[in-house]
């Protein structure tokens, strides 16, 4: 039969995996439900939030009259001017209102006064603070003092000037006079808070008359504002550095008293003259530092320009600054995109969720030793990796598609607003990385439960650490970027960062309407996505290679050294010889029985003229386990010579711990021989195990089965691995099931988890025989079987051995006798005898066993009687009246024994007696006892 091709193997594995997946409906549904439920949860919360924000308080400009919180619609007044600041931001404003331009003024209690640290005589006395009537100070300096003096002299008028044309109109007033407010500015100019907070508006004058201090009111929008006079002081300073130091000292904490001494603004005329206007202006920007507000600066620029113009062209000239106003804008809704806010943490969990799934599946095959079982039946590493990887990738891609599509259908912004191609690339690279990582991590675990628990702790821990620690570092701009990159080397954080960036873009994009992340955004310095993609891609490649490399070492048992890829460079050492054993072997060889020596000679002859006819040839095979913790080395197999031709079933008998399993493990490639060689179909087990696997069948001592696959599916899989196809495969599986009693009562289509121990055993045997392997190893195939099943198993093996070599270990002499053409008794790591059952019995069983039971008074009489029959009789057993003797066959005739017993019966009461020819069991016990006796001697 041709060796199965790469694609045959891949096909077999793929079909098995698909069946496996089909069985796991519950797990699959749970898996897909998880993202769906999370998406629905986010969606539901989003709906709640949206309905909350649909209420009037979050809509443009309607309030109840008289400041009531609830009222009928008819009692409401609407319009931007009734909106508070939040609402105003949402209003449609086709015609933004005009607002009188204002100066930013310090509050009366903060206005600059004379103090110990600001001892200038021109500052007002601190007593003005009691009446809240402190003047507003402005500082100025220039290269030409007289020029500056002249210019600033005309800055403020001496009386409130009202144009007749705009009588008592705030805009006209603000254009003709300098108005200011000490209220905090807003974020835009749709609403000027100065006119709605109820604080007075100040008009600045050189001096306020007593009458003016009480103020008057002017209409604006629907309100009346109170207009109050405030005195403005223009103070000359010799240099700009002086101004600087005064401003600094006035600032909270700048002076020793811890007092605030605020100055409205300061001007430096620099080198200005009649022909040149060059001014710098100081203003207080602290208002805007945290809340991103609009500063009231334009009026101060107009103020100084206007004064300069009047200096040039005379007091009649004025540049009137009537109002400020925003650009028109459409109405917007207040929307809080929850998917972006919560998304990062939730969706990190969703994506990480795949990791335990892949890991568990890999560890399961490892725990159940299924990987090695598949390998022993010919599955190569190439197809295994390709299909396993592709299979997990397909599952992951499906899962992610469900997730993204479902999220998009629900309209979650994080999916809909970001570019789908960036999302695809990001998720695709990540799931690849995650699968490679699972392959790598699976080598650490040997137990599914531990792996699952650890993986889930990892998933939730990563999410939480990401949300509460990593994100904090990312947002903190002073945290060194280099360390963030280092943290992103942990794939969970890389995922978190990527999702975080998507969320940032979708959140900001949905508010500002600019859209989410696109490819060109990757180049932005604040966008961490580029680094994340590079890190993940590089890590994926590295981890994939590492995982493959470690898998090569582990999956092949100890056959490959960790440096296996250097093998080509290493000098091939001649056969290693182990001097330690030489001594022992020599002693043994003297003791060796004729048949064992014959076997050795046969092997040597075969090796001189290799023929394919001998399926198995073992040449001085040895296995030594190095002693640990001061124990001596353990010789599991000490120099085994054996040849098994095609068509023979060779039985290996031996007590527990004799080395049978060590021998089988070497032959099936689980362990490497310490020295010696073995050839299977002419291929060396040390170098060509891969080739041997394709012609080999193994029934291991412990059943290695997939719990959720049926018996038929197992056989189909292994059959395909062995290159069976189509109707041949179906027929082979059918026959195999029938012959091993697995066909009736639907057993074949039950999952293996429901099988009894015996059924599993029969399935294992069926697996080892499917696909016509040339060599089959069966490690105690019939253990745990009921007599009927055992009989049918024997028939199968008998039938199977016709055209293949079978090595079978067993504890059942009956089985050995029934099945095996030749037997070897294996004790203490070496064969004690080899031969067919009859020969062995004849050679070792040259005795009859005579048993007689009497009352204990007559034991001596029995003994005497036996010694009369033959003086060479040997007592082997004695217990309260029952005695067993071995009688050499050449000394006694059966007739004599009967006569002696008849005579004895006349003398005393014989309750029972018997005479048996030797059984194989006797041979076995005898051989084992002899070998052990030798062992204690040596
Ligand atoms: C300063 O300005 C005045 C006009 O205001 C001018 O007459 C005078 O020459 C200037 N002084 C210098 C030193 O430029
Ligand atoms: C500015 O300089 C003049 C002389 O150049 C001096 O008399 C005056 O005291 C100085 N003013 C201040 C506030 O230092
Ligand atoms: C600027 O304004 C803030 C806020 O009112 C105030 O705390 C600070 O002292 C002012 N700074 C100066 C230099 O006046
Ligand atoms: C304005 O003043 C600054 C500072 O003294 C000076 O560097 C700059 O050249 C002046 N500009 C003009 C046009 O003279």
PDB file of N, CA, C and O in Angstrom, residues 105-108 111 128 131-136 156-162 170 173 177-182 199-218 225-233:
ATOM      1  N   UNK A 105     -12.482  90.646  34.022  1.00  0.00           N
ATOM      2  CA  UNK A 105     -12.072  91.432  35.193  1.00  0.00           C
ATOM      3  C   UNK A 105     -11.894  90.530  36.401  1.00  0.00           C
ATOM      4  O   UNK A 105     -12.580  89.526  36.523  1.00  0.00           O
ATOM      5  N   UNK A 106     -10.999  90.898  37.292  1.00  0.00           N
ATOM      6  CA  UNK A 106     -10.909  90.142  38.551  1.00  0.00           C
ATOM      7  C   UNK A 106     -12.074  90.491  39.470  1.00  0.00           C
ATOM      8  O   UNK A 106     -12.639  91.587  39.356  1.00  0.00           O
ATOM      9  N   UNK A 107     -12.405  89.559  40.344  1.00  0.00           N
ATOM     10  CA  UNK A 107     -13.483  89.832  41.302  1.00  0.00           C
ATOM     11  C   UNK A 107     -13.051  90.964  42.229  1.00  0.00           C
ATOM     12  O   UNK A 107     -11.855  91.121  42.489  1.00  0.00           O
ATOM     13  N   UNK A 108     -13.994  91.734  42.749  1.00  0.00           N
ATOM     14  CA  UNK A 108     -13.635  92.890  43.586  1.00  0.00           C
ATOM     15  C   UNK A 108     -12.676  92.533  44.708  1.00  0.00           C
ATOM     16  O   UNK A 108     -11.742  93.282  44.996  1.00  0.00           O
ATOM     17  N   UNK A 111      -8.907  92.242  43.468  1.00  0.00           N
ATOM     18  CA  UNK A 111      -8.242  93.299  42.688  1.00  0.00           C
ATOM     19  C   UNK A 111      -7.010  93.797  43.424  1.00  0.00           C
ATOM     20  O   UNK A 111      -6.954  93.828  44.655  1.00  0.00           O
ATOM     21  N   UNK A 128     -10.027  99.552  50.360  1.00  0.00           N
ATOM     22  CA  UNK A 128     -11.100  99.549  49.364  1.00  0.00           C
ATOM     23  C   UNK A 128     -11.798  98.198  49.264  1.00  0.00           C
ATOM     24  O   UNK A 128     -12.919  98.107  48.787  1.00  0.00           O
ATOM     25  N   UNK A 131     -15.347  97.780  50.920  1.00  0.00           N
ATOM     26  CA  UNK A 131     -16.557  98.227  50.222  1.00  0.00           C
ATOM     27  C   UNK A 131     -16.652  97.658  48.815  1.00  0.00           C
ATOM     28  O   UNK A 131     -17.504  98.094  48.026  1.00  0.00           O
ATOM     29  N   UNK A 132     -15.806  96.725  48.486  1.00  0.00           N
ATOM     30  CA  UNK A 132     -15.799  96.131  47.141  1.00  0.00           C
ATOM     31  C   UNK A 132     -15.625  97.186  46.066  1.00  0.00           C
ATOM     32  O   UNK A 132     -16.178  97.061  44.961  1.00  0.00           O
ATOM     33  N   UNK A 133     -14.887  98.259  46.374  1.00  0.00           N
ATOM     34  CA  UNK A 133     -14.793  99.333  45.386  1.00  0.00           C
ATOM     35  C   UNK A 133     -13.363  99.534  44.896  1.00  0.00           C
ATOM     36  O   UNK A 133     -13.011 100.626  44.471  1.00  0.00           O
ATOM     37  N   UNK A 134     -12.559  98.481  44.960  1.00  0.00           N
ATOM     38  CA  UNK A 134     -11.183  98.623  44.509  1.00  0.00           C
ATOM     39  C   UNK A 134     -11.141  98.929  43.016  1.00  0.00           C
ATOM     40  O   UNK A 134     -11.922  98.371  42.240  1.00  0.00           O
ATOM     41  N   UNK A 135     -10.221  99.776  42.618  1.00  0.00           N
ATOM     42  CA  UNK A 135     -10.103 100.050  41.184  1.00  0.00           C
ATOM     43  C   UNK A 135      -9.490  98.864  40.432  1.00  0.00           C
ATOM     44  O   UNK A 135      -8.919  97.973  41.056  1.00  0.00           O
ATOM     45  N   UNK A 136      -9.662  98.857  39.124  1.00  0.00           N
ATOM     46  CA  UNK A 136      -9.107  97.791  38.285  1.00  0.00           C
ATOM     47  C   UNK A 136      -7.801  98.298  37.708  1.00  0.00           C
ATOM     48  O   UNK A 136      -7.776  99.352  37.054  1.00  0.00           O
ATOM     49  N   UNK A 156      -9.950 105.403  28.833  1.00  0.00           N
ATOM     50  CA  UNK A 156     -11.241 105.348  29.527  1.00  0.00           C
ATOM     51  C   UNK A 156     -11.840 106.738  29.603  1.00  0.00           C
ATOM     52  O   UNK A 156     -11.130 107.724  29.807  1.00  0.00           O
ATOM     53  N   UNK A 157     -13.125 106.790  29.418  1.00  0.00           N
ATOM     54  CA  UNK A 157     -13.813 108.075  29.489  1.00  0.00           C
ATOM     55  C   UNK A 157     -14.033 108.496  30.937  1.00  0.00           C
ATOM     56  O   UNK A 157     -13.659 107.802  31.890  1.00  0.00           O
ATOM     57  N   UNK A 158     -14.720 109.632  31.072  1.00  0.00           N
ATOM     58  CA  UNK A 158     -14.976 110.105  32.423  1.00  0.00           C
ATOM     59  C   UNK A 158     -16.450 110.011  32.761  1.00  0.00           C
ATOM     60  O   UNK A 158     -16.876 110.294  33.867  1.00  0.00           O
ATOM     61  N   UNK A 159     -17.272 109.682  31.783  1.00  0.00           N
ATOM     62  CA  UNK A 159     -18.698 109.498  32.061  1.00  0.00           C
ATOM     63  C   UNK A 159     -19.244 108.451  31.104  1.00  0.00           C
ATOM     64  O   UNK A 159     -18.722 108.277  30.011  1.00  0.00           O
ATOM     65  N   UNK A 160     -20.294 107.754  31.544  1.00  0.00           N
ATOM     66  CA  UNK A 160     -20.903 106.725  30.685  1.00  0.00           C
ATOM     67  C   UNK A 160     -21.459 107.405  29.455  1.00  0.00           C
ATOM     68  O   UNK A 160     -22.280 108.308  29.544  1.00  0.00           O
ATOM     69  N   UNK A 161     -20.982 106.991  28.293  1.00  0.00           N
ATOM     70  CA  UNK A 161     -21.485 107.665  27.099  1.00  0.00           C
ATOM     71  C   UNK A 161     -22.499 106.787  26.402  1.00  0.00           C
ATOM     72  O   UNK A 161     -22.294 105.590  26.215  1.00  0.00           O
ATOM     73  N   UNK A 162     -23.618 107.385  26.117  1.00  0.00           N
ATOM     74  CA  UNK A 162     -24.701 106.644  25.471  1.00  0.00           C
ATOM     75  C   UNK A 162     -25.022 107.345  24.168  1.00  0.00           C
ATOM     76  O   UNK A 162     -25.284 108.537  24.157  1.00  0.00           O
ATOM     77  N   UNK A 170     -27.607  97.960  24.965  1.00  0.00           N
ATOM     78  CA  UNK A 170     -26.367  97.434  25.536  1.00  0.00           C
ATOM     79  C   UNK A 170     -25.249  97.339  24.503  1.00  0.00           C
ATOM     80  O   UNK A 170     -24.102  97.565  24.801  1.00  0.00           O
ATOM     81  N   UNK A 173     -23.934 100.763  23.943  1.00  0.00           N
ATOM     82  CA  UNK A 173     -23.205 101.118  25.146  1.00  0.00           C
ATOM     83  C   UNK A 173     -21.847 100.444  25.179  1.00  0.00           C
ATOM     84  O   UNK A 173     -20.836 101.049  25.496  1.00  0.00           O
ATOM     85  N   UNK A 177     -18.368 102.343  25.310  1.00  0.00           N
ATOM     86  CA  UNK A 177     -17.713 102.276  26.620  1.00  0.00           C
ATOM     87  C   UNK A 177     -16.965 100.952  26.754  1.00  0.00           C
ATOM     88  O   UNK A 177     -17.140 100.051  25.952  1.00  0.00           O
ATOM     89  N   UNK A 178     -16.144 100.849  27.803  1.00  0.00           N
ATOM     90  CA  UNK A 178     -15.415  99.605  28.028  1.00  0.00           C
ATOM     91  C   UNK A 178     -16.159  98.824  29.094  1.00  0.00           C
ATOM     92  O   UNK A 178     -16.227  99.239  30.241  1.00  0.00           O
ATOM     93  N   UNK A 179     -16.785  97.696  28.673  1.00  0.00           N
ATOM     94  CA  UNK A 179     -17.519  96.886  29.634  1.00  0.00           C
ATOM     95  C   UNK A 179     -16.708  95.648  30.011  1.00  0.00           C
ATOM     96  O   UNK A 179     -15.906  95.158  29.221  1.00  0.00           O
ATOM     97  N   UNK A 180     -16.939  95.184  31.215  1.00  0.00           N
ATOM     98  CA  UNK A 180     -16.214  93.971  31.642  1.00  0.00           C
ATOM     99  C   UNK A 180     -17.020  93.178  32.635  1.00  0.00           C
ATOM    100  O   UNK A 180     -18.013  93.669  33.182  1.00  0.00           O
ATOM    101  N   UNK A 181     -16.617  91.931  32.845  1.00  0.00           N
ATOM    102  CA  UNK A 181     -17.332  91.077  33.789  1.00  0.00           C
ATOM    103  C   UNK A 181     -16.328  90.211  34.547  1.00  0.00           C
ATOM    104  O   UNK A 181     -15.286  89.832  34.000  1.00  0.00           O
ATOM    105  N   UNK A 182     -16.671  89.923  35.792  1.00  0.00           N
ATOM    106  CA  UNK A 182     -15.784  89.020  36.536  1.00  0.00           C
ATOM    107  C   UNK A 182     -16.340  87.595  36.580  1.00  0.00           C
ATOM    108  O   UNK A 182     -15.878  86.764  37.340  1.00  0.00           O
ATOM    109  N   UNK A 199     -24.608  88.449  37.756  1.00  0.00           N
ATOM    110  CA  UNK A 199     -23.568  89.337  38.276  1.00  0.00           C
ATOM    111  C   UNK A 199     -23.633  90.661  37.521  1.00  0.00           C
ATOM    112  O   UNK A 199     -24.078  90.704  36.376  1.00  0.00           O
ATOM    113  N   UNK A 200     -23.189  91.741  38.147  1.00  0.00           N
ATOM    114  CA  UNK A 200     -23.242  93.025  37.428  1.00  0.00           C
ATOM    115  C   UNK A 200     -22.207  93.096  36.309  1.00  0.00           C
ATOM    116  O   UNK A 200     -21.212  92.379  36.349  1.00  0.00           O
ATOM    117  N   UNK A 201     -22.498  93.945  35.318  1.00  0.00           N
ATOM    118  CA  UNK A 201     -21.531  94.264  34.281  1.00  0.00           C
ATOM    119  C   UNK A 201     -20.906  95.604  34.680  1.00  0.00           C
ATOM    120  O   UNK A 201     -21.611  96.522  35.102  1.00  0.00           O
ATOM    121  N   UNK A 202     -19.571  95.639  34.591  1.00  0.00           N
ATOM    122  CA  UNK A 202     -18.898  96.883  34.991  1.00  0.00           C
ATOM    123  C   UNK A 202     -18.582  97.700  33.756  1.00  0.00           C
ATOM    124  O   UNK A 202     -18.217  97.151  32.723  1.00  0.00           O
ATOM    125  N   UNK A 203     -18.741  99.006  33.856  1.00  0.00           N
ATOM    126  CA  UNK A 203     -18.169  99.847  32.827  1.00  0.00           C
ATOM    127  C   UNK A 203     -17.001 100.612  33.425  1.00  0.00           C
ATOM    128  O   UNK A 203     -17.083 101.130  34.533  1.00  0.00           O
ATOM    129  N   UNK A 204     -15.898 100.625  32.706  1.00  0.00           N
ATOM    130  CA  UNK A 204     -14.666 101.143  33.282  1.00  0.00           C
ATOM    131  C   UNK A 204     -14.507 102.636  32.959  1.00  0.00           C
ATOM    132  O   UNK A 204     -14.671 103.034  31.804  1.00  0.00           O
ATOM    133  N   UNK A 205     -14.191 103.402  34.023  1.00  0.00           N
ATOM    134  CA  UNK A 205     -14.009 104.848  33.860  1.00  0.00           C
ATOM    135  C   UNK A 205     -12.808 105.300  34.668  1.00  0.00           C
ATOM    136  O   UNK A 205     -12.360 104.608  35.572  1.00  0.00           O
ATOM    137  N   UNK A 206     -12.328 106.498  34.299  1.00  0.00           N
ATOM    138  CA  UNK A 206     -11.186 107.007  35.064  1.00  0.00           C
ATOM    139  C   UNK A 206     -11.579 107.237  36.509  1.00  0.00           C
ATOM    140  O   UNK A 206     -10.832 106.998  37.425  1.00  0.00           O
ATOM    141  N   UNK A 207     -12.804 107.730  36.692  1.00  0.00           N
ATOM    142  CA  UNK A 207     -13.315 107.946  38.048  1.00  0.00           C
ATOM    143  C   UNK A 207     -14.797 107.657  38.071  1.00  0.00           C
ATOM    144  O   UNK A 207     -15.490 107.840  37.072  1.00  0.00           O
ATOM    145  N   UNK A 208     -15.291 107.142  39.179  1.00  0.00           N
ATOM    146  CA  UNK A 208     -16.726 106.920  39.282  1.00  0.00           C
ATOM    147  C   UNK A 208     -17.289 107.954  40.252  1.00  0.00           C
ATOM    148  O   UNK A 208     -16.773 108.105  41.370  1.00  0.00           O
ATOM    149  N   UNK A 209     -18.356 108.630  39.785  1.00  0.00           N
ATOM    150  CA  UNK A 209     -19.011 109.522  40.728  1.00  0.00           C
ATOM    151  C   UNK A 209     -19.800 108.676  41.710  1.00  0.00           C
ATOM    152  O   UNK A 209     -20.099 107.497  41.429  1.00  0.00           O
ATOM    153  N   UNK A 210     -20.149 109.250  42.821  1.00  0.00           N
ATOM    154  CA  UNK A 210     -20.879 108.486  43.835  1.00  0.00           C
ATOM    155  C   UNK A 210     -22.182 107.938  43.284  1.00  0.00           C
ATOM    156  O   UNK A 210     -22.577 106.804  43.560  1.00  0.00           O
ATOM    157  N   UNK A 211     -22.829 108.742  42.460  1.00  0.00           N
ATOM    158  CA  UNK A 211     -24.125 108.324  41.925  1.00  0.00           C
ATOM    159  C   UNK A 211     -23.979 107.092  41.033  1.00  0.00           C
ATOM    160  O   UNK A 211     -24.803 106.176  41.067  1.00  0.00           O
ATOM    161  N   UNK A 212     -22.916 107.083  40.275  1.00  0.00           N
ATOM    162  CA  UNK A 212     -22.746 105.995  39.302  1.00  0.00           C
ATOM    163  C   UNK A 212     -22.497 104.651  39.973  1.00  0.00           C
ATOM    164  O   UNK A 212     -22.700 103.611  39.376  1.00  0.00           O
ATOM    165  N   UNK A 213     -22.022 104.664  41.202  1.00  0.00           N
ATOM    166  CA  UNK A 213     -21.685 103.401  41.847  1.00  0.00           C
ATOM    167  C   UNK A 213     -22.904 102.506  42.047  1.00  0.00           C
ATOM    168  O   UNK A 213     -22.777 101.300  42.234  1.00  0.00           O
ATOM    169  N   UNK A 214     -24.095 103.058  42.027  1.00  0.00           N
ATOM    170  CA  UNK A 214     -25.275 102.222  42.270  1.00  0.00           C
ATOM    171  C   UNK A 214     -25.748 101.499  41.020  1.00  0.00           C
ATOM    172  O   UNK A 214     -26.490 100.556  41.103  1.00  0.00           O
ATOM    173  N   UNK A 215     -25.333 101.967  39.890  1.00  0.00           N
ATOM    174  CA  UNK A 215     -25.626 101.245  38.661  1.00  0.00           C
ATOM    175  C   UNK A 215     -26.991 101.502  38.091  1.00  0.00           C
ATOM    176  O   UNK A 215     -27.851 102.119  38.706  1.00  0.00           O
ATOM    177  N   UNK A 216     -27.187 101.066  36.862  1.00  0.00           N
ATOM    178  CA  UNK A 216     -28.473 101.172  36.187  1.00  0.00           C
ATOM    179  C   UNK A 216     -28.674  99.891  35.397  1.00  0.00           C
ATOM    180  O   UNK A 216     -27.743  99.099  35.259  1.00  0.00           O
ATOM    181  N   UNK A 217     -29.857  99.681  34.919  1.00  0.00           N
ATOM    182  CA  UNK A 217     -30.027  98.419  34.217  1.00  0.00           C
ATOM    183  C   UNK A 217     -30.357  98.626  32.750  1.00  0.00           C
ATOM    184  O   UNK A 217     -31.020  99.594  32.382  1.00  0.00           O
ATOM    185  N   UNK A 218     -29.854  97.713  31.939  1.00  0.00           N
ATOM    186  CA  UNK A 218     -30.055  97.770  30.489  1.00  0.00           C
ATOM    187  C   UNK A 218     -30.634  96.444  30.029  1.00  0.00           C
ATOM    188  O   UNK A 218     -30.302  95.401  30.598  1.00  0.00           O
ATOM    189  N   UNK A 225     -29.744  93.720  32.571  1.00  0.00           N
ATOM    190  CA  UNK A 225     -28.487  93.554  33.285  1.00  0.00           C
ATOM    191  C   UNK A 225     -28.191  94.821  34.068  1.00  0.00           C
ATOM    192  O   UNK A 225     -28.538  95.921  33.653  1.00  0.00           O
ATOM    193  N   UNK A 226     -27.516  94.573  35.197  1.00  0.00           N
ATOM    194  CA  UNK A 226     -27.185  95.713  36.035  1.00  0.00           C
ATOM    195  C   UNK A 226     -25.823  96.242  35.600  1.00  0.00           C
ATOM    196  O   UNK A 226     -24.879  95.478  35.466  1.00  0.00           O
ATOM    197  N   UNK A 227     -25.757  97.514  35.343  1.00  0.00           N
ATOM    198  CA  UNK A 227     -24.517  98.134  34.881  1.00  0.00           C
ATOM    199  C   UNK A 227     -23.936  98.937  36.040  1.00  0.00           C
ATOM    200  O   UNK A 227     -24.626  99.724  36.653  1.00  0.00           O
ATOM    201  N   UNK A 228     -22.646  98.671  36.350  1.00  0.00           N
ATOM    202  CA  UNK A 228     -22.041  99.331  37.507  1.00  0.00           C
ATOM    203  C   UNK A 228     -20.746  99.994  37.081  1.00  0.00           C
ATOM    204  O   UNK A 228     -20.022  99.445  36.251  1.00  0.00           O
ATOM    205  N   UNK A 229     -20.459 101.101  37.664  1.00  0.00           N
ATOM    206  CA  UNK A 229     -19.208 101.779  37.333  1.00  0.00           C
ATOM    207  C   UNK A 229     -18.056 101.167  38.111  1.00  0.00           C
ATOM    208  O   UNK A 229     -18.214 100.755  39.253  1.00  0.00           O
ATOM    209  N   UNK A 230     -16.893 101.064  37.441  1.00  0.00           N
ATOM    210  CA  UNK A 230     -15.688 100.627  38.150  1.00  0.00           C
ATOM    211  C   UNK A 230     -14.539 101.508  37.718  1.00  0.00           C
ATOM    212  O   UNK A 230     -14.413 101.813  36.526  1.00  0.00           O
ATOM    213  N   UNK A 231     -13.700 101.875  38.685  1.00  0.00           N
ATOM    214  CA  UNK A 231     -12.598 102.782  38.362  1.00  0.00           C
ATOM    215  C   UNK A 231     -11.458 101.999  37.720  1.00  0.00           C
ATOM    216  O   UNK A 231     -11.112 100.913  38.178  1.00  0.00           O
ATOM    217  N   UNK A 232     -10.903 102.555  36.650  1.00  0.00           N
ATOM    218  CA  UNK A 232      -9.770 101.895  36.003  1.00  0.00           C
ATOM    219  C   UNK A 232      -8.516 102.726  36.232  1.00  0.00           C
ATOM    220  O   UNK A 232      -8.547 103.947  36.130  1.00  0.00           O
ATOM    221  N   UNK A 233      -7.412 102.056  36.604  1.00  0.00           N
ATOM    222  CA  UNK A 233      -6.145 102.737  36.867  1.00  0.00           C
ATOM    223  C   UNK A 233      -5.125 102.316  35.833  1.00  0.00           C
ATOM    224  O   UNK A 233      -4.865 101.128  35.661  1.00  0.00           O
TER     225      UNK A 233
END
